[in-house]
Amino acid sequence: MSTTKTPSAEQGAHSNYRRSLGTIALTATGLGSIIGSGWLFGAERAAAIAGPAAILAWVIGALVALTIALTYTELGSMFPKAGGMVRYGQYSHGSLAGYLAAWANWIAIVSVIPGEATASVQYMSSWDFGWAQALYDGKELTGTGVGLASVLLIFYFFLNWFAISLFAKTNTAITVFKVVVPAMTAGALMLAHFDTSNIVHHGGFTPNGWSSVFTAVAVSGIVWAYNGFQSPLNLAAEARNPGKSLPKAVIWSIVIALVIYVALQVAFLMAVPGDKLAAGGGWAGLGFNSPLADLAIAWGLNWLALLLYADAFVSPSGTGMIYAATTSRMIHGVQENGHLPGIFGKVDKKTGVPRPALLLNLVIAFLFLAVFRGWGSLAEIVSVATVISYITGPVAVMSLRRVSPDLKRPVQLKAMPVIAPIAMIFGSLVLYWGRWPLTGKVILIMAVGLPVWAWYEIGKPLTQGRKPWAALRPHLKAGAWMVAYLLVMAAVSYMGGKEFGGKGYLPEGWDIALVALIGLAFYYWGVRSSWRNPTLIQAEAEIQAAEEAEAAEAAKETEGDKVSVGS
């Protein structure tokens, strides 16, 4: 099968990475990914969908992200490799499920990079200059805006081209700025204008019903924002002590971001002028190009508006820089799974950067920028693709406990047998909340990637005179649950409640219960489908070899100390 690689070859590539990132640097990476363009636009988009109840949407989003993240922290500590998020499904279920999970995850992450560049340029369009206002037409970037966003993509690329140490130093400094400015923004807006009547009037706390709260979680940029928790996991090969630092970095980045986002949402809700809400027909009528900066100007906080215009470059650029780094590690992981040419597994020995993978992601980012020119359209695609990639974590973590119980687990929660199925249910619900036809479109994008898998698993072996069918059969059997899951979820989304874009064949309330049951059923099917596939056996061999090498090195140092004392 093309999904295997000799341990020495893979270890050789990974030895070129530099284990230089500690807990603080990894937390900064996670927090820096979460606080990107989402804080600049998320409060307005969530309010437009759910009204004041958007506050609860951020809390629900954090709960979903934290539950799912806990499953990935165990996996990340077990397999501290570059691009970890694209590997776990391959370890637990083999080629087909592993590829689908990796494809969904990569689509979700690589499209964030042009999204961050788009956010910077969209904020810039509010400057009081003719050339700046010509960058955005109210719905998407103009040709000039796309050109400027392209320049930013190249900037992210070159910051990552030279060294991981440069990335770490730059990112930590940027993250400090990204935390301070949102906190200052929330505080300044609350002090300038705090109109609690906005919650009472204009439709009340839930002007569009409770279903809108759930939709806001899925498509307003909330899932996009919290998705940054996986960035430390994708840099696991560069973590000094992954067993301790990875879970701390993931959990702390989500918790800190939750506090910041809730504060920003409250500040935004209370700062919107009541007459603007009345004129626009309520929260859904909001239409700011630069939401927080526009509010700052409305209440005479010109200094804050200038700061926000500056941060509109710093925050998205910091996140774009992080994702340029992490997606290149993901491409490396996909290549080692056997589904990309060998050149994308090469890591520069001098800098520790996978440069060919970095270049490929730059090209794909340009394509996304050409097709999706608005932050909102990108946020929707990213969010739903992210949720699809999430479902493999809960299944993989319990699958590996089943098929590889003796594998060392630096992080092992006793409550995982309860957390994992809950995480699967949460992921399924958010996917449903994403609304039809968006859910169907993104599931279709998942199918677009299958020809690449078919080439490496079927086409290429046939051209080499090999018959892949016997070896491929267990991979197909183990991955059938994921294919069926996507088809069933697409059908349920189509037939579901009208409040979630469906045809209304499923009664309100019962549709939520049905989706929860579907998530639970496919969770158990997925866990039972796991098997000791070649990729897992290879990973176990690598881990054992690394442990033996460490033990031998420790024994050698001990022997040297004894000789030194004896002399």
JSON list of N, CA and C in Angstrom, two decimals, residues 371-425:
[
{"chain": "A", "resi": 371, "resn": "VAL", "atom": "N", "xyz": [-11.44, 32.87, -5.51]},
{"chain": "A", "resi": 371, "resn": "VAL", "atom": "CA", "xyz": [-12.83, 32.38, -5.56]},
{"chain": "A", "resi": 371, "resn": "VAL", "atom": "C", "xyz": [-13.69, 33.01, -4.47]},
{"chain": "A", "resi": 372, "resn": "PHE", "atom": "N", "xyz": [-13.18, 33.05, -3.23]},
{"chain": "A", "resi": 372, "resn": "PHE", "atom": "CA", "xyz": [-13.95, 33.56, -2.09]},
{"chain": "A", "resi": 372, "resn": "PHE", "atom": "C", "xyz": [-13.32, 34.89, -1.64]},
{"chain": "A", "resi": 373, "resn": "ARG", "atom": "N", "xyz": [-13.92, 35.99, -2.02]},
{"chain": "A", "resi": 373, "resn": "ARG", "atom": "CA", "xyz": [-13.28, 37.29, -1.82]},
{"chain": "A", "resi": 373, "resn": "ARG", "atom": "C", "xyz": [-13.80, 38.04, -0.59]},
{"chain": "A", "resi": 374, "resn": "GLY", "atom": "N", "xyz": [-14.76, 37.47, 0.12]},
{"chain": "A", "resi": 374, "resn": "GLY", "atom": "CA", "xyz": [-15.30, 38.12, 1.31]},
{"chain": "A", "resi": 374, "resn": "GLY", "atom": "C", "xyz": [-15.03, 37.30, 2.55]},
{"chain": "A", "resi": 375, "resn": "TRP", "atom": "N", "xyz": [-14.84, 37.98, 3.70]},
{"chain": "A", "resi": 375, "resn": "TRP", "atom": "CA", "xyz": [-14.57, 37.27, 4.95]},
{"chain": "A", "resi": 375, "resn": "TRP", "atom": "C", "xyz": [-15.73, 36.35, 5.33]},
{"chain": "A", "resi": 376, "resn": "GLY", "atom": "N", "xyz": [-16.95, 36.81, 5.12]},
{"chain": "A", "resi": 376, "resn": "GLY", "atom": "CA", "xyz": [-18.12, 36.02, 5.51]},
{"chain": "A", "resi": 376, "resn": "GLY", "atom": "C", "xyz": [-18.22, 34.71, 4.76]},
{"chain": "A", "resi": 377, "resn": "SER", "atom": "N", "xyz": [-18.01, 34.75, 3.44]},
{"chain": "A", "resi": 377, "resn": "SER", "atom": "CA", "xyz": [-18.12, 33.52, 2.64]},
{"chain": "A", "resi": 377, "resn": "SER", "atom": "C", "xyz": [-17.04, 32.52, 3.01]},
{"chain": "A", "resi": 378, "resn": "LEU", "atom": "N", "xyz": [-15.85, 33.02, 3.29]},
{"chain": "A", "resi": 378, "resn": "LEU", "atom": "CA", "xyz": [-14.78, 32.13, 3.72]},
{"chain": "A", "resi": 378, "resn": "LEU", "atom": "C", "xyz": [-15.05, 31.55, 5.11]},
{"chain": "A", "resi": 379, "resn": "ALA", "atom": "N", "xyz": [-15.61, 32.38, 5.99]},
{"chain": "A", "resi": 379, "resn": "ALA", "atom": "CA", "xyz": [-15.90, 31.92, 7.35]},
{"chain": "A", "resi": 379, "resn": "ALA", "atom": "C", "xyz": [-16.88, 30.76, 7.34]},
{"chain": "A", "resi": 380, "resn": "GLU", "atom": "N", "xyz": [-17.87, 30.80, 6.47]},
{"chain": "A", "resi": 380, "resn": "GLU", "atom": "CA", "xyz": [-18.86, 29.72, 6.40]},
{"chain": "A", "resi": 380, "resn": "GLU", "atom": "C", "xyz": [-18.22, 28.42, 5.93]},
{"chain": "A", "resi": 381, "resn": "ILE", "atom": "N", "xyz": [-17.44, 28.48, 4.88]},
{"chain": "A", "resi": 381, "resn": "ILE", "atom": "CA", "xyz": [-16.79, 27.28, 4.34]},
{"chain": "A", "resi": 381, "resn": "ILE", "atom": "C", "xyz": [-15.84, 26.69, 5.37]},
{"chain": "A", "resi": 382, "resn": "VAL", "atom": "N", "xyz": [-15.02, 27.55, 5.96]},
{"chain": "A", "resi": 382, "resn": "VAL", "atom": "CA", "xyz": [-14.04, 27.09, 6.95]},
{"chain": "A", "resi": 382, "resn": "VAL", "atom": "C", "xyz": [-14.73, 26.41, 8.12]},
{"chain": "A", "resi": 383, "resn": "SER", "atom": "N", "xyz": [-15.81, 27.02, 8.60]},
{"chain": "A", "resi": 383, "resn": "SER", "atom": "CA", "xyz": [-16.47, 26.52, 9.80]},
{"chain": "A", "resi": 383, "resn": "SER", "atom": "C", "xyz": [-17.03, 25.11, 9.61]},
{"chain": "A", "resi": 384, "resn": "VAL", "atom": "N", "xyz": [-17.73, 24.89, 8.50]},
{"chain": "A", "resi": 384, "resn": "VAL", "atom": "CA", "xyz": [-18.34, 23.57, 8.28]},
{"chain": "A", "resi": 384, "resn": "VAL", "atom": "C", "xyz": [-17.28, 22.52, 7.99]},
{"chain": "A", "resi": 385, "resn": "ALA", "atom": "N", "xyz": [-16.26, 22.87, 7.20]},
{"chain": "A", "resi": 385, "resn": "ALA", "atom": "CA", "xyz": [-15.17, 21.91, 6.95]},
{"chain": "A", "resi": 385, "resn": "ALA", "atom": "C", "xyz": [-14.45, 21.57, 8.24]},
{"chain": "A", "resi": 386, "resn": "THR", "atom": "N", "xyz": [-14.32, 22.53, 9.12]},
{"chain": "A", "resi": 386, "resn": "THR", "atom": "CA", "xyz": [-13.67, 22.30, 10.41]},
{"chain": "A", "resi": 386, "resn": "THR", "atom": "C", "xyz": [-14.43, 21.27, 11.22]},
{"chain": "A", "resi": 387, "resn": "VAL", "atom": "N", "xyz": [-15.75, 21.40, 11.25]},
{"chain": "A", "resi": 387, "resn": "VAL", "atom": "CA", "xyz": [-16.57, 20.47, 12.03]},
{"chain": "A", "resi": 387, "resn": "VAL", "atom": "C", "xyz": [-16.44, 19.05, 11.49]},
{"chain": "A", "resi": 388, "resn": "ILE", "atom": "N", "xyz": [-16.40, 18.91, 10.16]},
{"chain": "A", "resi": 388, "resn": "ILE", "atom": "CA", "xyz": [-16.22, 17.58, 9.58]},
{"chain": "A", "resi": 388, "resn": "ILE", "atom": "C", "xyz": [-14.90, 16.97, 10.01]},
{"chain": "A", "resi": 389, "resn": "SER", "atom": "N", "xyz": [-13.87, 17.79, 10.06]},
{"chain": "A", "resi": 389, "resn": "SER", "atom": "CA", "xyz": [-12.56, 17.27, 10.48]},
{"chain": "A", "resi": 389, "resn": "SER", "atom": "C", "xyz": [-12.55, 16.92, 11.96]},
{"chain": "A", "resi": 390, "resn": "TYR", "atom": "N", "xyz": [-13.41, 17.56, 12.76]},
{"chain": "A", "resi": 390, "resn": "TYR", "atom": "CA", "xyz": [-13.45, 17.31, 14.19]},
{"chain": "A", "resi": 390, "resn": "TYR", "atom": "C", "xyz": [-13.88, 15.89, 14.54]},
{"chain": "A", "resi": 391, "resn": "ILE", "atom": "N", "xyz": [-14.77, 15.30, 13.74]},
{"chain": "A", "resi": 391, "resn": "ILE", "atom": "CA", "xyz": [-15.41, 14.05, 14.16]},
{"chain": "A", "resi": 391, "resn": "ILE", "atom": "C", "xyz": [-14.43, 12.89, 14.30]},
{"chain": "A", "resi": 392, "resn": "THR", "atom": "N", "xyz": [-13.26, 12.98, 13.67]},
{"chain": "A", "resi": 392, "resn": "THR", "atom": "CA", "xyz": [-12.32, 11.87, 13.78]},
{"chain": "A", "resi": 392, "resn": "THR", "atom": "C", "xyz": [-11.61, 11.83, 15.13]},
{"chain": "A", "resi": 393, "resn": "GLY", "atom": "N", "xyz": [-11.50, 12.97, 15.82]},
{"chain": "A", "resi": 393, "resn": "GLY", "atom": "CA", "xyz": [-10.81, 13.00, 17.10]},
{"chain": "A", "resi": 393, "resn": "GLY", "atom": "C", "xyz": [-11.45, 12.11, 18.15]},
{"chain": "A", "resi": 394, "resn": "PRO", "atom": "N", "xyz": [-12.74, 12.31, 18.44]},
{"chain": "A", "resi": 394, "resn": "PRO", "atom": "CA", "xyz": [-13.40, 11.46, 19.44]},
{"chain": "A", "resi": 394, "resn": "PRO", "atom": "C", "xyz": [-13.37, 9.99, 19.08]},
{"chain": "A", "resi": 395, "resn": "VAL", "atom": "N", "xyz": [-13.54, 9.68, 17.79]},
{"chain": "A", "resi": 395, "resn": "VAL", "atom": "CA", "xyz": [-13.54, 8.28, 17.37]},
{"chain": "A", "resi": 395, "resn": "VAL", "atom": "C", "xyz": [-12.13, 7.70, 17.44]},
{"chain": "A", "resi": 396, "resn": "ALA", "atom": "N", "xyz": [-11.13, 8.46, 16.98]},
{"chain": "A", "resi": 396, "resn": "ALA", "atom": "CA", "xyz": [-9.76, 7.96, 16.94]},
{"chain": "A", "resi": 396, "resn": "ALA", "atom": "C", "xyz": [-9.20, 7.72, 18.34]},
{"chain": "A", "resi": 397, "resn": "VAL", "atom": "N", "xyz": [-9.49, 8.62, 19.29]},
{"chain": "A", "resi": 397, "resn": "VAL", "atom": "CA", "xyz": [-8.88, 8.48, 20.61]},
{"chain": "A", "resi": 397, "resn": "VAL", "atom": "C", "xyz": [-9.34, 7.21, 21.30]},
{"chain": "A", "resi": 398, "resn": "MET", "atom": "N", "xyz": [-10.64, 6.87, 21.19]},
{"chain": "A", "resi": 398, "resn": "MET", "atom": "CA", "xyz": [-11.14, 5.65, 21.81]},
{"chain": "A", "resi": 398, "resn": "MET", "atom": "C", "xyz": [-10.81, 4.43, 20.97]},
{"chain": "A", "resi": 399, "resn": "SER", "atom": "N", "xyz": [-10.69, 4.59, 19.66]},
{"chain": "A", "resi": 399, "resn": "SER", "atom": "CA", "xyz": [-10.30, 3.48, 18.80]},
{"chain": "A", "resi": 399, "resn": "SER", "atom": "C", "xyz": [-8.88, 3.02, 19.13]},
{"chain": "A", "resi": 400, "resn": "LEU", "atom": "N", "xyz": [-7.98, 3.98, 19.36]},
{"chain": "A", "resi": 400, "resn": "LEU", "atom": "CA", "xyz": [-6.60, 3.62, 19.67]},
{"chain": "A", "resi": 400, "resn": "LEU", "atom": "C", "xyz": [-6.49, 3.01, 21.06]},
{"chain": "A", "resi": 401, "resn": "ARG", "atom": "N", "xyz": [-7.35, 3.40, 21.97]},
{"chain": "A", "resi": 401, "resn": "ARG", "atom": "CA", "xyz": [-7.38, 2.72, 23.27]},
{"chain": "A", "resi": 401, "resn": "ARG", "atom": "C", "xyz": [-7.80, 1.27, 23.10]},
{"chain": "A", "resi": 402, "resn": "ARG", "atom": "N", "xyz": [-8.61, 1.03, 22.08]},
{"chain": "A", "resi": 402, "resn": "ARG", "atom": "CA", "xyz": [-9.10, -0.33, 21.82]},
{"chain": "A", "resi": 402, "resn": "ARG", "atom": "C", "xyz": [-8.05, -1.19, 21.12]},
{"chain": "A", "resi": 403, "resn": "VAL", "atom": "N", "xyz": [-7.42, -0.66, 20.06]},
{"chain": "A", "resi": 403, "resn": "VAL", "atom": "CA", "xyz": [-6.52, -1.49, 19.24]},
{"chain": "A", "resi": 403, "resn": "VAL", "atom": "C", "xyz": [-5.05, -1.37, 19.64]},
{"chain": "A", "resi": 404, "resn": "SER", "atom": "N", "xyz": [-4.71, -0.35, 20.43]},
{"chain": "A", "resi": 404, "resn": "SER", "atom": "CA", "xyz": [-3.32, -0.19, 20.86]},
{"chain": "A", "resi": 404, "resn": "SER", "atom": "C", "xyz": [-3.30, 0.27, 22.32]},
{"chain": "A", "resi": 405, "resn": "PRO", "atom": "N", "xyz": [-3.79, -0.59, 23.23]},
{"chain": "A", "resi": 405, "resn": "PRO", "atom": "CA", "xyz": [-3.94, -0.17, 24.63]},
{"chain": "A", "resi": 405, "resn": "PRO", "atom": "C", "xyz": [-2.62, 0.06, 25.35]},
{"chain": "A", "resi": 406, "resn": "ASP", "atom": "N", "xyz": [-1.53, -0.56, 24.87]},
{"chain": "A", "resi": 406, "resn": "ASP", "atom": "CA", "xyz": [-0.25, -0.46, 25.56]},
{"chain": "A", "resi": 406, "resn": "ASP", "atom": "C", "xyz": [0.60, 0.72, 25.10]},
{"chain": "A", "resi": 407, "resn": "LEU", "atom": "N", "xyz": [0.14, 1.44, 24.10]},
{"chain": "A", "resi": 407, "resn": "LEU", "atom": "CA", "xyz": [0.90, 2.59, 23.61]},
{"chain": "A", "resi": 407, "resn": "LEU", "atom": "C", "xyz": [0.97, 3.66, 24.69]},
{"chain": "A", "resi": 408, "resn": "LYS", "atom": "N", "xyz": [2.15, 4.24, 24.87]},
{"chain": "A", "resi": 408, "resn": "LYS", "atom": "CA", "xyz": [2.34, 5.24, 25.92]},
{"chain": "A", "resi": 408, "resn": "LYS", "atom": "C", "xyz": [1.47, 6.46, 25.68]},
{"chain": "A", "resi": 409, "resn": "ARG", "atom": "N", "xyz": [0.77, 6.89, 26.73]},
{"chain": "A", "resi": 409, "resn": "ARG", "atom": "CA", "xyz": [-0.12, 8.05, 26.66]},
{"chain": "A", "resi": 409, "resn": "ARG", "atom": "C", "xyz": [0.27, 9.06, 27.73]},
{"chain": "A", "resi": 410, "resn": "PRO", "atom": "N", "xyz": [1.10, 10.04, 27.38]},
{"chain": "A", "resi": 410, "resn": "PRO", "atom": "CA", "xyz": [1.48, 11.06, 28.37]},
{"chain": "A", "resi": 410, "resn": "PRO", "atom": "C", "xyz": [0.28, 11.81, 28.95]},
{"chain": "A", "resi": 411, "resn": "VAL", "atom": "N", "xyz": [-0.78, 11.95, 28.15]},
{"chain": "A", "resi": 411, "resn": "VAL", "atom": "CA", "xyz": [-2.02, 12.54, 28.62]},
{"chain": "A", "resi": 411, "resn": "VAL", "atom": "C", "xyz": [-3.12, 11.50, 28.47]},
{"chain": "A", "resi": 412, "resn": "GLN", "atom": "N", "xyz": [-3.75, 11.11, 29.60]},
{"chain": "A", "resi": 412, "resn": "GLN", "atom": "CA", "xyz": [-4.80, 10.10, 29.55]},
{"chain": "A", "resi": 412, "resn": "GLN", "atom": "C", "xyz": [-5.87, 10.43, 30.59]},
{"chain": "A", "resi": 413, "resn": "LEU", "atom": "N", "xyz": [-7.00, 10.92, 30.11]},
{"chain": "A", "resi": 413, "resn": "LEU", "atom": "CA", "xyz": [-8.09, 11.30, 31.00]},
{"chain": "A", "resi": 413, "resn": "LEU", "atom": "C", "xyz": [-8.98, 10.09, 31.29]},
{"chain": "A", "resi": 414, "resn": "LYS", "atom": "N", "xyz": [-9.29, 9.88, 32.57]},
{"chain": "A", "resi": 414, "resn": "LYS", "atom": "CA", "xyz": [-10.15, 8.77, 32.95]},
{"chain": "A", "resi": 414, "resn": "LYS", "atom": "C", "xyz": [-11.56, 8.94, 32.40]},
{"chain": "A", "resi": 415, "resn": "ALA", "atom": "N", "xyz": [-11.97, 10.19, 32.24]},
{"chain": "A", "resi": 415, "resn": "ALA", "atom": "CA", "xyz": [-13.33, 10.46, 31.76]},
{"chain": "A", "resi": 415, "resn": "ALA", "atom": "C", "xyz": [-13.46, 10.41, 30.24]},
{"chain": "A", "resi": 416, "resn": "MET", "atom": "N", "xyz": [-12.40, 10.05, 29.52]},
{"chain": "A", "resi": 416, "resn": "MET", "atom": "CA", "xyz": [-12.46, 10.06, 28.05]},
{"chain": "A", "resi": 416, "resn": "MET", "atom": "C", "xyz": [-13.56, 9.18, 27.47]},
{"chain": "A", "resi": 417, "resn": "PRO", "atom": "N", "xyz": [-13.88, 8.01, 28.05]},
{"chain": "A", "resi": 417, "resn": "PRO", "atom": "CA", "xyz": [-14.99, 7.21, 27.49]},
{"chain": "A", "resi": 417, "resn": "PRO", "atom": "C", "xyz": [-16.32, 7.95, 27.52]},
{"chain": "A", "resi": 418, "resn": "VAL", "atom": "N", "xyz": [-16.45, 8.96, 28.37]},
{"chain": "A", "resi": 418, "resn": "VAL", "atom": "CA", "xyz": [-17.66, 9.79, 28.40]},
{"chain": "A", "resi": 418, "resn": "VAL", "atom": "C", "xyz": [-17.49, 11.03, 27.53]},
{"chain": "A", "resi": 419, "resn": "ILE", "atom": "N", "xyz": [-16.30, 11.64, 27.60]},
{"chain": "A", "resi": 419, "resn": "ILE", "atom": "CA", "xyz": [-16.04, 12.87, 26.83]},
{"chain": "A", "resi": 419, "resn": "ILE", "atom": "C", "xyz": [-16.11, 12.62, 25.34]},
{"chain": "A", "resi": 420, "resn": "ALA", "atom": "N", "xyz": [-15.54, 11.51, 24.87]},
{"chain": "A", "resi": 420, "resn": "ALA", "atom": "CA", "xyz": [-15.46, 11.25, 23.43]},
{"chain": "A", "resi": 420, "resn": "ALA", "atom": "C", "xyz": [-16.83, 11.17, 22.75]},
{"chain": "A", "resi": 421, "resn": "PRO", "atom": "N", "xyz": [-17.79, 10.37, 23.24]},
{"chain": "A", "resi": 421, "resn": "PRO", "atom": "CA", "xyz": [-19.09, 10.35, 22.57]},
{"chain": "A", "resi": 421, "resn": "PRO", "atom": "C", "xyz": [-19.83, 11.69, 22.66]},
{"chain": "A", "resi": 422, "resn": "ILE", "atom": "N", "xyz": [-19.65, 12.42, 23.77]},
{"chain": "A", "resi": 422, "resn": "ILE", "atom": "CA", "xyz": [-20.27, 13.75, 23.87]},
{"chain": "A", "resi": 422, "resn": "ILE", "atom": "C", "xyz": [-19.68, 14.68, 22.81]},
{"chain": "A", "resi": 423, "resn": "ALA", "atom": "N", "xyz": [-18.36, 14.60, 22.62]},
{"chain": "A", "resi": 423, "resn": "ALA", "atom": "CA", "xyz": [-17.70, 15.42, 21.61]},
{"chain": "A", "resi": 423, "resn": "ALA", "atom": "C", "xyz": [-18.22, 15.09, 20.22]},
{"chain": "A", "resi": 424, "resn": "MET", "atom": "N", "xyz": [-18.47, 13.82, 19.96]},
{"chain": "A", "resi": 424, "resn": "MET", "atom": "CA", "xyz": [-19.01, 13.41, 18.65]},
{"chain": "A", "resi": 424, "resn": "MET", "atom": "C", "xyz": [-20.41, 13.97, 18.45]},
{"chain": "A", "resi": 425, "resn": "ILE", "atom": "N", "xyz": [-21.22, 13.94, 19.50]},
{"chain": "A", "resi": 425, "resn": "ILE", "atom": "CA", "xyz": [-22.57, 14.50, 19.42]},
{"chain": "A", "resi": 425, "resn": "ILE", "atom": "C", "xyz": [-22.51, 16.01, 19.17]}
]
